[in-house]
Amino acid sequence: MNATPPLISVVIPIYNEEASLPRLYQELTEALEDYGRPYEVIAVDDGSRDASFSVLSGLHAKDPRWRIVRFMRNFGQNPAIYAGFEQARGQVLVTIDADLQNPPSEIPKVVEKLEEGYDVVQGWRRQRQDSSVRRLLSRSINRLVSKITKMSVRDLGCSLKAFRREAAHHLMACTHSCRYIPAETAWHGLMLGEVEVEHRERSQGESKYGALALFRVSFDMIASISTLPIRAVAPLGIIFACLGFLISLRVVYFRIVHGDVSYMGAIMAALFVLTGVQMFTTAIMCEYISRIYTEVQRRPYYLIRDVLQKEPE
Ligand code: UDP
Ligand code: MG
């Protein structure tokens, strides 16, 4: 007798997506029914101001596999995904956006890649259908996060991902308020697989991320796993102080060799040295602040993947 395949929970964050929802329901149902494995959908309405919630209520009424969570107000895409994870009952958790930029027919691809033995599978939008500014910014963020976390990843921003239940539980165990799933995946050292997925242009509604929001989210994500930005003050201070020292040498040289008594160089040197010393003092404070920041996050001190031990006979 064949065991029932494990339940797949599809988590969808939704903010003002009324126009996309009917097609999302249709494409997702077709894709997952064709796939033939049991599934549930957790649609998280992240404080939409349009008719998204009433459309979702209708979907829930006609298809009980669709469960709806409604936020009090707009909290953001990541909190919505975490809320979906909390509700998910499946062994495999899949996240996908509501706007159909990643077609639901690609869900089996990420699930199958996960079952090759990864903790998390990340979609890779090789032919990404977004503006060149977006693509450039994403490429820089991917590189920076890869460098900080020493984990090579091509497309952190792709929302189509699959997680083993245990991996999602690891993520949920960290409860500091500024946390982003891609950065957390890296921080936790989860085994990450990548699979190429299709990406389409948004056909309904508009992106919720303007240039400013993108910049804020990207900075926030980096700052959530690294104290690098605050620690950058120290090398800057050292550079300024060194420049000041070089200018002083030049001033002394011109004074001795050419008898130059202009005070301009001396003033510049003093300015650079003072700025450097001031920045370096600030850097020491930054160092303590970054330690406080790390402490208040209350992340686990270590994470164990496996313990191999034989029980005594
Ligand atoms: N979203 C959300 N809360 C927000 C912003 C976005 O739940 O505050 C949802 C949105 O409805 C969509 C997904 O997150 O399902 C991705 O948003 P969007 O397509 O605007 O992002 P982009 O594809 O431009 O990165
Ligand atoms: Mg989108």
mmCIF file of C-alpha atoms and ligand atoms in Angstrom:
data_model
loop_
_atom_site.group_PDB
_atom_site.id
_atom_site.type_symbol
_atom_site.label_atom_id
_atom_site.label_comp_id
_atom_site.label_asym_id
_atom_site.label_seq_id
_atom_site.Cartn_x
_atom_site.Cartn_y
_atom_site.Cartn_z
ATOM 1 C CA MET A 1 0.000 0.000 0.000
ATOM 2 C CA ASN A 2 1.353 3.455 -0.906
ATOM 3 C CA ALA A 3 1.644 6.000 1.920
ATOM 4 C CA THR A 4 -0.174 9.307 1.283
ATOM 5 C CA PRO A 5 2.305 11.885 -0.011
ATOM 6 C CA PRO A 6 3.085 14.648 2.502
ATOM 7 C CA LEU A 7 0.850 17.696 2.576
ATOM 8 C CA ILE A 8 2.072 20.803 0.772
ATOM 9 C CA SER A 9 1.222 24.160 2.370
ATOM 10 C CA VAL A 10 1.292 27.088 -0.024
ATOM 11 C CA VAL A 11 1.737 30.411 1.773
ATOM 12 C CA ILE A 12 0.730 33.550 -0.132
ATOM 13 C CA PRO A 13 1.227 37.114 1.197
ATOM 14 C CA ILE A 14 -1.435 39.428 -0.219
ATOM 15 C CA TYR A 15 -1.588 43.178 -0.207
ATOM 16 C CA ASN A 16 -4.112 44.868 -2.504
ATOM 17 C CA GLU A 17 -4.230 42.101 -5.091
ATOM 18 C CA GLU A 18 -7.978 41.878 -5.782
ATOM 19 C CA ALA A 19 -7.419 41.886 -9.545
ATOM 20 C CA SER A 20 -4.960 38.964 -9.493
ATOM 21 C CA LEU A 21 -6.819 36.674 -7.096
ATOM 22 C CA PRO A 22 -9.349 34.976 -9.435
ATOM 23 C CA ARG A 23 -6.589 33.984 -11.882
ATOM 24 C CA LEU A 24 -4.303 33.009 -9.024
ATOM 25 C CA TYR A 25 -6.966 30.656 -7.696
ATOM 26 C CA GLN A 26 -7.527 29.149 -11.125
ATOM 27 C CA GLU A 27 -3.844 28.651 -12.019
ATOM 28 C CA LEU A 28 -2.892 27.382 -8.571
ATOM 29 C CA THR A 29 -5.768 24.891 -8.404
ATOM 30 C CA GLU A 30 -4.998 23.569 -11.891
ATOM 31 C CA ALA A 31 -1.282 23.248 -11.163
ATOM 32 C CA LEU A 32 -1.659 21.484 -7.823
ATOM 33 C CA GLU A 33 -4.537 19.226 -8.835
ATOM 34 C CA ASP A 34 -2.496 18.122 -11.873
ATOM 35 C CA TYR A 35 0.444 17.481 -9.550
ATOM 36 C CA GLY A 36 -1.854 15.200 -7.599
ATOM 37 C CA ARG A 37 -0.511 15.744 -4.095
ATOM 38 C CA PRO A 38 -2.600 16.940 -1.137
ATOM 39 C CA TYR A 39 -2.263 20.653 -0.508
ATOM 40 C CA GLU A 40 -3.614 23.568 1.484
ATOM 41 C CA VAL A 41 -3.292 27.269 0.831
ATOM 42 C CA ILE A 42 -2.724 29.841 3.545
ATOM 43 C CA ALA A 43 -3.533 33.225 2.082
ATOM 44 C CA VAL A 44 -2.424 36.035 4.374
ATOM 45 C CA ASP A 45 -4.207 39.305 3.732
ATOM 46 C CA ASP A 46 -1.645 41.852 4.866
ATOM 47 C CA GLY A 47 -4.128 44.667 5.626
ATOM 48 C CA SER A 48 -5.361 45.155 2.046
ATOM 49 C CA ARG A 49 -7.471 48.235 1.439
ATOM 50 C CA ASP A 50 -9.113 46.926 -1.701
ATOM 51 C CA ALA A 51 -11.574 44.018 -1.989
ATOM 52 C CA SER A 52 -8.869 41.323 -1.569
ATOM 53 C CA PHE A 53 -10.344 40.057 1.706
ATOM 54 C CA SER A 54 -13.867 39.671 0.376
ATOM 55 C CA VAL A 55 -12.531 37.841 -2.711
ATOM 56 C CA LEU A 56 -10.501 35.577 -0.397
ATOM 57 C CA SER A 57 -13.564 34.938 1.798
ATOM 58 C CA GLY A 58 -15.401 33.796 -1.342
ATOM 59 C CA LEU A 59 -12.513 31.462 -2.249
ATOM 60 C CA HIS A 60 -12.523 30.007 1.274
ATOM 61 C CA ALA A 61 -16.296 29.448 1.089
ATOM 62 C CA LYS A 62 -16.057 27.497 -2.138
ATOM 63 C CA ASP A 63 -12.772 25.673 -1.464
ATOM 64 C CA PRO A 64 -11.961 24.781 2.164
ATOM 65 C CA ARG A 65 -8.356 24.003 1.194
ATOM 66 C CA TRP A 66 -7.971 27.788 1.166
ATOM 67 C CA ARG A 67 -7.480 29.167 4.675
ATOM 68 C CA ILE A 68 -7.380 32.912 5.142
ATOM 69 C CA VAL A 69 -5.497 34.927 7.744
ATOM 70 C CA ARG A 70 -6.272 38.632 7.883
ATOM 71 C CA PHE A 71 -3.912 41.131 9.488
ATOM 72 C CA MET A 72 -5.238 44.146 11.404
ATOM 73 C CA ARG A 73 -3.190 46.425 9.167
ATOM 74 C CA ASN A 74 -0.349 46.282 6.668
ATOM 75 C CA PHE A 75 2.678 44.713 8.377
ATOM 76 C CA GLY A 76 4.722 43.746 5.306
ATOM 77 C CA GLN A 77 5.450 40.766 3.117
ATOM 78 C CA ASN A 78 7.829 39.016 5.536
ATOM 79 C CA PRO A 79 5.556 39.159 8.592
ATOM 80 C CA ALA A 80 2.780 37.816 6.333
ATOM 81 C CA ILE A 81 4.948 34.845 5.333
ATOM 82 C CA TYR A 82 5.865 34.136 8.951
ATOM 83 C CA ALA A 83 2.179 34.261 9.892
ATOM 84 C CA GLY A 84 1.476 31.777 7.094
ATOM 85 C CA PHE A 85 4.221 29.476 8.390
ATOM 86 C CA GLU A 86 2.649 29.547 11.858
ATOM 87 C CA GLN A 87 -0.629 28.300 10.384
ATOM 88 C CA ALA A 88 0.815 25.765 7.932
ATOM 89 C CA ARG A 89 0.231 22.087 8.654
ATOM 90 C CA GLY A 90 2.194 20.653 5.734
ATOM 91 C CA GLN A 91 5.508 18.833 5.655
ATOM 92 C CA VAL A 92 6.578 21.027 2.767
ATOM 93 C CA LEU A 93 5.938 24.773 2.828
ATOM 94 C CA VAL A 94 5.961 26.738 -0.402
ATOM 95 C CA THR A 95 5.859 30.526 -0.679
ATOM 96 C CA ILE A 96 4.642 32.286 -3.803
ATOM 97 C CA ASP A 97 3.460 35.822 -4.596
ATOM 98 C CA ALA A 98 -0.134 36.582 -5.438
ATOM 99 C CA ASP A 99 0.651 38.551 -8.580
ATOM 100 C CA LEU A 100 1.468 35.464 -10.694
ATOM 101 C CA GLN A 101 4.921 36.738 -11.646
ATOM 102 C CA ASN A 102 6.039 33.237 -10.677
ATOM 103 C CA PRO A 103 3.529 30.884 -12.311
ATOM 104 C CA PRO A 104 2.024 28.354 -9.861
ATOM 105 C CA SER A 105 2.796 25.633 -12.440
ATOM 106 C CA GLU A 106 6.424 25.968 -11.248
ATOM 107 C CA ILE A 107 5.572 24.821 -7.695
ATOM 108 C CA PRO A 108 6.266 21.100 -8.405
ATOM 109 C CA LYS A 109 9.770 22.074 -9.567
ATOM 110 C CA VAL A 110 10.758 23.615 -6.217
ATOM 111 C CA VAL A 111 9.090 20.804 -4.258
ATOM 112 C CA GLU A 112 10.945 18.144 -6.205
ATOM 113 C CA LYS A 113 14.257 19.925 -5.803
ATOM 114 C CA LEU A 114 13.598 20.122 -2.038
ATOM 115 C CA GLU A 115 13.049 16.394 -1.956
ATOM 116 C CA GLU A 116 16.551 15.863 -3.334
ATOM 117 C CA GLY A 117 17.630 16.606 0.262
ATOM 118 C CA TYR A 118 17.736 20.385 0.750
ATOM 119 C CA ASP A 119 16.308 22.357 3.679
ATOM 120 C CA VAL A 120 15.254 25.241 1.484
ATOM 121 C CA VAL A 121 14.940 25.640 -2.260
ATOM 122 C CA GLN A 122 15.182 29.053 -3.792
ATOM 123 C CA GLY A 123 13.773 29.850 -7.237
ATOM 124 C CA TRP A 124 16.188 31.480 -9.639
ATOM 125 C CA ARG A 125 14.629 33.926 -12.085
ATOM 126 C CA ARG A 126 17.157 33.626 -14.861
ATOM 127 C CA GLN A 127 14.985 35.565 -17.313
ATOM 128 C CA ARG A 128 13.714 38.094 -14.825
ATOM 129 C CA GLN A 129 10.933 40.373 -16.113
ATOM 130 C CA ASP A 130 11.570 43.446 -13.966
ATOM 131 C CA SER A 131 13.163 46.828 -14.693
ATOM 132 C CA SER A 132 16.940 47.001 -15.158
ATOM 133 C CA VAL A 133 17.270 49.159 -12.004
ATOM 134 C CA ARG A 134 15.562 46.404 -9.981
ATOM 135 C CA ARG A 135 17.780 43.743 -11.498
ATOM 136 C CA LEU A 136 20.935 45.759 -10.801
ATOM 137 C CA LEU A 137 19.955 46.435 -7.183
ATOM 138 C CA SER A 138 19.067 42.761 -6.642
ATOM 139 C CA ARG A 139 22.376 41.634 -8.102
ATOM 140 C CA SER A 140 24.294 43.876 -5.686
ATOM 141 C CA ILE A 141 22.242 42.668 -2.714
ATOM 142 C CA ASN A 142 22.717 39.019 -3.697
ATOM 143 C CA ARG A 143 26.480 39.555 -3.890
ATOM 144 C CA LEU A 144 26.652 41.441 -0.600
ATOM 145 C CA VAL A 145 24.536 38.901 1.287
ATOM 146 C CA SER A 146 26.530 36.042 -0.256
ATOM 147 C CA LYS A 147 29.731 37.704 0.918
ATOM 148 C CA ILE A 148 28.476 38.470 4.433
ATOM 149 C CA THR A 149 26.989 35.018 4.950
ATOM 150 C CA LYS A 150 29.554 33.084 2.875
ATOM 151 C CA MET A 151 26.649 31.380 1.142
ATOM 152 C CA SER A 152 26.479 31.554 -2.607
ATOM 153 C CA VAL A 153 23.020 32.484 -3.807
ATOM 154 C CA ARG A 154 21.911 33.784 -7.160
ATOM 155 C CA ASP A 155 18.453 35.166 -6.515
ATOM 156 C CA LEU A 156 17.501 35.844 -2.899
ATOM 157 C CA GLY A 157 14.574 37.998 -3.939
ATOM 158 C CA CYS A 158 12.637 35.300 -5.783
ATOM 159 C CA SER A 159 9.507 34.631 -3.735
ATOM 160 C CA LEU A 160 8.967 31.125 -5.053
ATOM 161 C CA LYS A 161 10.665 28.994 -2.423
ATOM 162 C CA ALA A 162 10.123 25.659 -0.726
ATOM 163 C CA PHE A 163 10.974 24.813 2.891
ATOM 164 C CA ARG A 164 11.025 21.611 4.841
ATOM 165 C CA ARG A 165 8.779 21.925 7.858
ATOM 166 C CA GLU A 166 11.780 21.560 10.208
ATOM 167 C CA ALA A 167 13.619 24.377 8.422
ATOM 168 C CA ALA A 168 10.589 26.659 8.720
ATOM 169 C CA HIS A 169 10.440 25.831 12.435
ATOM 170 C CA HIS A 170 14.069 26.866 12.838
ATOM 171 C CA LEU A 171 13.226 30.191 11.207
ATOM 172 C CA MET A 172 10.189 30.697 13.409
ATOM 173 C CA ALA A 173 12.199 30.054 16.567
ATOM 174 C CA CYS A 174 14.034 33.363 16.079
ATOM 175 C CA THR A 175 11.648 36.088 17.135
ATOM 176 C CA HIS A 176 13.553 39.368 16.852
ATOM 177 C CA SER A 177 11.367 41.843 15.013
ATOM 178 C CA CYS A 178 13.615 42.753 12.109
ATOM 179 C CA ARG A 179 13.994 39.487 10.192
ATOM 180 C CA TYR A 180 13.869 38.643 6.534
ATOM 181 C CA ILE A 181 13.414 35.078 5.380
ATOM 182 C CA PRO A 182 16.243 35.085 2.778
ATOM 183 C CA ALA A 183 18.763 36.547 5.231
ATOM 184 C CA GLU A 184 17.597 34.226 8.008
ATOM 185 C CA THR A 185 17.919 31.217 5.712
ATOM 186 C CA ALA A 186 21.549 32.136 5.212
ATOM 187 C CA TRP A 187 22.179 32.938 8.874
ATOM 188 C CA HIS A 188 20.755 29.601 10.003
ATOM 189 C CA GLY A 189 23.062 27.718 7.652
ATOM 190 C CA LEU A 190 20.137 25.918 6.044
ATOM 191 C CA MET A 191 21.115 23.780 3.067
ATOM 192 C CA LEU A 192 20.004 25.806 0.112
ATOM 193 C CA GLY A 193 19.190 24.423 -3.322
ATOM 194 C CA GLU A 194 18.435 26.557 -6.346
ATOM 195 C CA VAL A 195 16.271 25.786 -9.325
ATOM 196 C CA GLU A 196 15.601 27.885 -12.395
ATOM 197 C CA VAL A 197 12.015 29.118 -12.565
ATOM 198 C CA GLU A 198 9.969 31.108 -15.037
ATOM 199 C CA HIS A 199 9.231 34.745 -14.289
ATOM 200 C CA ARG A 200 6.543 36.853 -15.920
ATOM 201 C CA GLU A 201 5.693 40.519 -15.930
ATOM 202 C CA ARG A 202 3.094 41.632 -13.438
ATOM 203 C CA SER A 203 -0.179 41.609 -15.347
ATOM 204 C CA GLN A 204 -2.504 43.161 -12.719
ATOM 205 C CA GLY A 205 -1.948 45.888 -10.130
ATOM 206 C CA GLU A 206 1.467 47.295 -9.430
ATOM 207 C CA SER A 207 4.621 46.411 -7.505
ATOM 208 C CA LYS A 208 4.461 47.316 -3.819
ATOM 209 C CA TYR A 209 8.157 48.189 -3.855
ATOM 210 C CA GLY A 210 9.126 51.612 -5.211
ATOM 211 C CA ALA A 211 12.812 52.596 -5.348
ATOM 212 C CA LEU A 212 12.766 53.996 -1.794
ATOM 213 C CA ALA A 213 11.008 50.976 -0.286
ATOM 214 C CA LEU A 214 13.444 48.673 -2.071
ATOM 215 C CA PHE A 215 16.412 50.548 -0.704
ATOM 216 C CA ARG A 216 14.950 50.532 2.808
ATOM 217 C CA VAL A 217 14.127 46.822 2.710
ATOM 218 C CA SER A 218 17.568 45.945 1.312
ATOM 219 C CA PHE A 219 19.395 47.966 3.954
ATOM 220 C CA ASP A 220 17.148 46.569 6.664
ATOM 221 C CA MET A 221 17.857 43.024 5.509
ATOM 222 C CA ILE A 222 21.627 43.516 5.540
ATOM 223 C CA ALA A 223 21.468 45.244 8.930
ATOM 224 C CA SER A 224 19.350 42.386 10.330
ATOM 225 C CA ILE A 225 22.156 39.867 9.894
ATOM 226 C CA SER A 226 25.239 42.028 10.025
ATOM 227 C CA THR A 227 26.699 44.956 11.957
ATOM 228 C CA LEU A 228 28.878 45.781 8.956
ATOM 229 C CA PRO A 229 27.276 49.210 8.224
ATOM 230 C CA ILE A 230 27.872 50.501 11.765
ATOM 231 C CA ARG A 231 31.388 49.044 11.816
ATOM 232 C CA ALA A 232 32.327 50.845 8.591
ATOM 233 C CA VAL A 233 32.986 54.014 10.635
ATOM 234 C CA ALA A 234 36.301 52.716 12.034
ATOM 235 C CA PRO A 235 38.174 52.258 8.726
ATOM 236 C CA LEU A 236 36.874 55.656 7.594
ATOM 237 C CA GLY A 237 38.340 57.241 10.725
ATOM 238 C CA ILE A 238 41.671 55.536 10.103
ATOM 239 C CA ILE A 239 41.720 56.753 6.481
ATOM 240 C CA PHE A 240 41.055 60.354 7.575
ATOM 241 C CA ALA A 241 43.724 60.235 10.300
ATOM 242 C CA CYS A 242 46.287 58.790 7.842
ATOM 243 C CA LEU A 243 45.492 61.480 5.291
ATOM 244 C CA GLY A 244 45.983 64.108 8.011
ATOM 245 C CA PHE A 245 49.343 62.562 8.905
ATOM 246 C CA LEU A 246 50.489 62.595 5.232
ATOM 247 C CA ILE A 247 49.432 66.238 4.875
ATOM 248 C CA SER A 248 51.419 67.098 8.059
ATOM 249 C CA LEU A 249 54.522 65.419 6.582
ATOM 250 C CA ARG A 250 54.082 67.485 3.440
ATOM 251 C CA VAL A 251 53.702 70.692 5.518
ATOM 252 C CA VAL A 252 56.891 69.905 7.495
ATOM 253 C CA TYR A 253 58.805 69.084 4.276
ATOM 254 C CA PHE A 254 57.806 72.369 2.613
ATOM 255 C CA ARG A 255 58.622 74.320 5.799
ATOM 256 C CA ILE A 256 62.149 72.839 6.069
ATOM 257 C CA VAL A 257 63.131 72.625 2.368
ATOM 258 C CA HIS A 258 61.368 75.671 0.915
ATOM 259 C CA GLY A 259 60.805 77.758 4.052
ATOM 260 C CA ASP A 260 57.072 77.839 3.224
ATOM 261 C CA VAL A 261 55.149 79.421 6.130
ATOM 262 C CA SER A 262 51.620 79.138 4.685
ATOM 263 C CA TYR A 263 49.184 77.947 7.378
ATOM 264 C CA MET A 264 46.684 76.416 4.934
ATOM 265 C CA GLY A 265 48.368 73.004 4.855
ATOM 266 C CA ALA A 266 48.688 72.916 8.644
ATOM 267 C CA ILE A 267 45.001 73.742 9.066
ATOM 268 C CA MET A 268 44.051 70.997 6.584
ATOM 269 C CA ALA A 269 46.267 68.478 8.367
ATOM 270 C CA ALA A 270 44.757 69.363 11.761
ATOM 271 C CA LEU A 271 41.251 69.095 10.309
ATOM 272 C CA PHE A 272 41.879 65.635 8.857
ATOM 273 C CA VAL A 273 43.592 64.325 11.980
ATOM 274 C CA LEU A 274 40.823 65.681 14.241
ATOM 275 C CA THR A 275 38.074 64.253 12.005
ATOM 276 C CA GLY A 276 39.875 60.919 11.938
ATOM 277 C CA VAL A 277 40.265 60.814 15.722
ATOM 278 C CA GLN A 278 36.633 61.836 16.183
ATOM 279 C CA MET A 279 35.427 59.140 13.785
ATOM 280 C CA PHE A 280 37.572 56.569 15.495
ATOM 281 C CA THR A 281 36.090 57.502 18.890
ATOM 282 C CA THR A 282 32.611 57.201 17.357
ATOM 283 C CA ALA A 283 33.650 53.810 15.978
ATOM 284 C CA ILE A 284 34.419 52.584 19.494
ATOM 285 C CA MET A 285 30.901 53.604 20.539
ATOM 286 C CA CYS A 286 29.532 51.924 17.407
ATOM 287 C CA GLU A 287 31.301 48.747 18.392
ATOM 288 C CA TYR A 288 29.461 48.718 21.744
ATOM 289 C CA ILE A 289 26.159 49.610 20.052
ATOM 290 C CA SER A 290 26.591 46.758 17.571
ATOM 291 C CA ARG A 291 27.203 44.383 20.476
ATOM 292 C CA ILE A 292 24.021 45.597 22.192
ATOM 293 C CA TYR A 293 22.178 45.107 18.891
ATOM 294 C CA THR A 294 23.454 41.547 18.588
ATOM 295 C CA GLU A 295 22.485 40.840 22.212
ATOM 296 C CA VAL A 296 18.940 42.163 21.889
ATOM 297 C CA GLN A 297 18.315 39.967 18.859
ATOM 298 C CA ARG A 298 18.653 36.995 21.235
ATOM 299 C CA ARG A 299 19.609 34.634 18.448
ATOM 300 C CA PRO A 300 20.564 31.109 19.437
ATOM 301 C CA TYR A 301 24.228 30.778 20.416
ATOM 302 C CA TYR A 302 24.538 27.727 18.166
ATOM 303 C CA LEU A 303 22.356 25.484 16.051
ATOM 304 C CA ILE A 304 22.785 21.722 15.849
ATOM 305 C CA ARG A 305 21.995 19.888 12.647
ATOM 306 C CA ASP A 306 22.830 16.299 13.753
ATOM 307 C CA VAL A 307 24.277 14.424 16.687
ATOM 308 C CA LEU A 308 25.752 11.002 15.999
ATOM 309 C CA GLN A 309 25.942 8.826 19.056
ATOM 310 C CA LYS A 310 25.394 5.193 19.830
ATOM 311 C CA GLU A 311 23.175 4.335 22.772
ATOM 312 C CA PRO A 312 25.121 2.408 25.418
ATOM 313 C CA GLU A 313 24.355 -1.332 25.154
HETATM 314 N N1 UDP B 1 2.973 42.069 -0.264
HETATM 315 C C1 UDP B 1 2.485 41.992 1.031
HETATM 316 N N2 UDP B 1 2.671 43.063 1.861
HETATM 317 C C2 UDP B 1 3.342 44.178 1.466
HETATM 318 C C3 UDP B 1 3.892 44.218 0.164
HETATM 319 C C4 UDP B 1 3.688 43.142 -0.670
HETATM 320 O O1 UDP B 1 1.862 41.008 1.418
HETATM 321 O O2 UDP B 1 3.451 45.120 2.270
HETATM 322 C C5 UDP B 1 2.760 40.921 -1.159
HETATM 323 C C6 UDP B 1 2.161 41.276 -2.511
HETATM 324 O O3 UDP B 1 0.745 41.307 -2.472
HETATM 325 C C7 UDP B 1 2.689 40.158 -3.395
HETATM 326 C C8 UDP B 1 4.066 39.899 -2.791
HETATM 327 O O4 UDP B 1 4.026 40.388 -1.461
HETATM 328 O O5 UDP B 1 1.910 38.982 -3.283
HETATM 329 C C9 UDP B 1 5.192 40.558 -3.568
HETATM 330 O O6 UDP B 1 4.892 41.912 -3.802
HETATM 331 P P1 UDP B 1 5.212 42.612 -5.204
HETATM 332 O O7 UDP B 1 4.754 41.744 -6.337
HETATM 333 O O8 UDP B 1 4.661 44.001 -5.172
HETATM 334 O O9 UDP B 1 6.798 42.659 -5.171
HETATM 335 P P2 UDP B 1 7.802 42.607 -6.416
HETATM 336 O O10 UDP B 1 7.412 41.423 -7.268
HETATM 337 O O11 UDP B 1 7.666 43.893 -7.141
HETATM 338 O O12 UDP B 1 9.125 42.393 -5.764
HETATM 339 MG MG MG B 2 5.656 40.864 -7.971
#
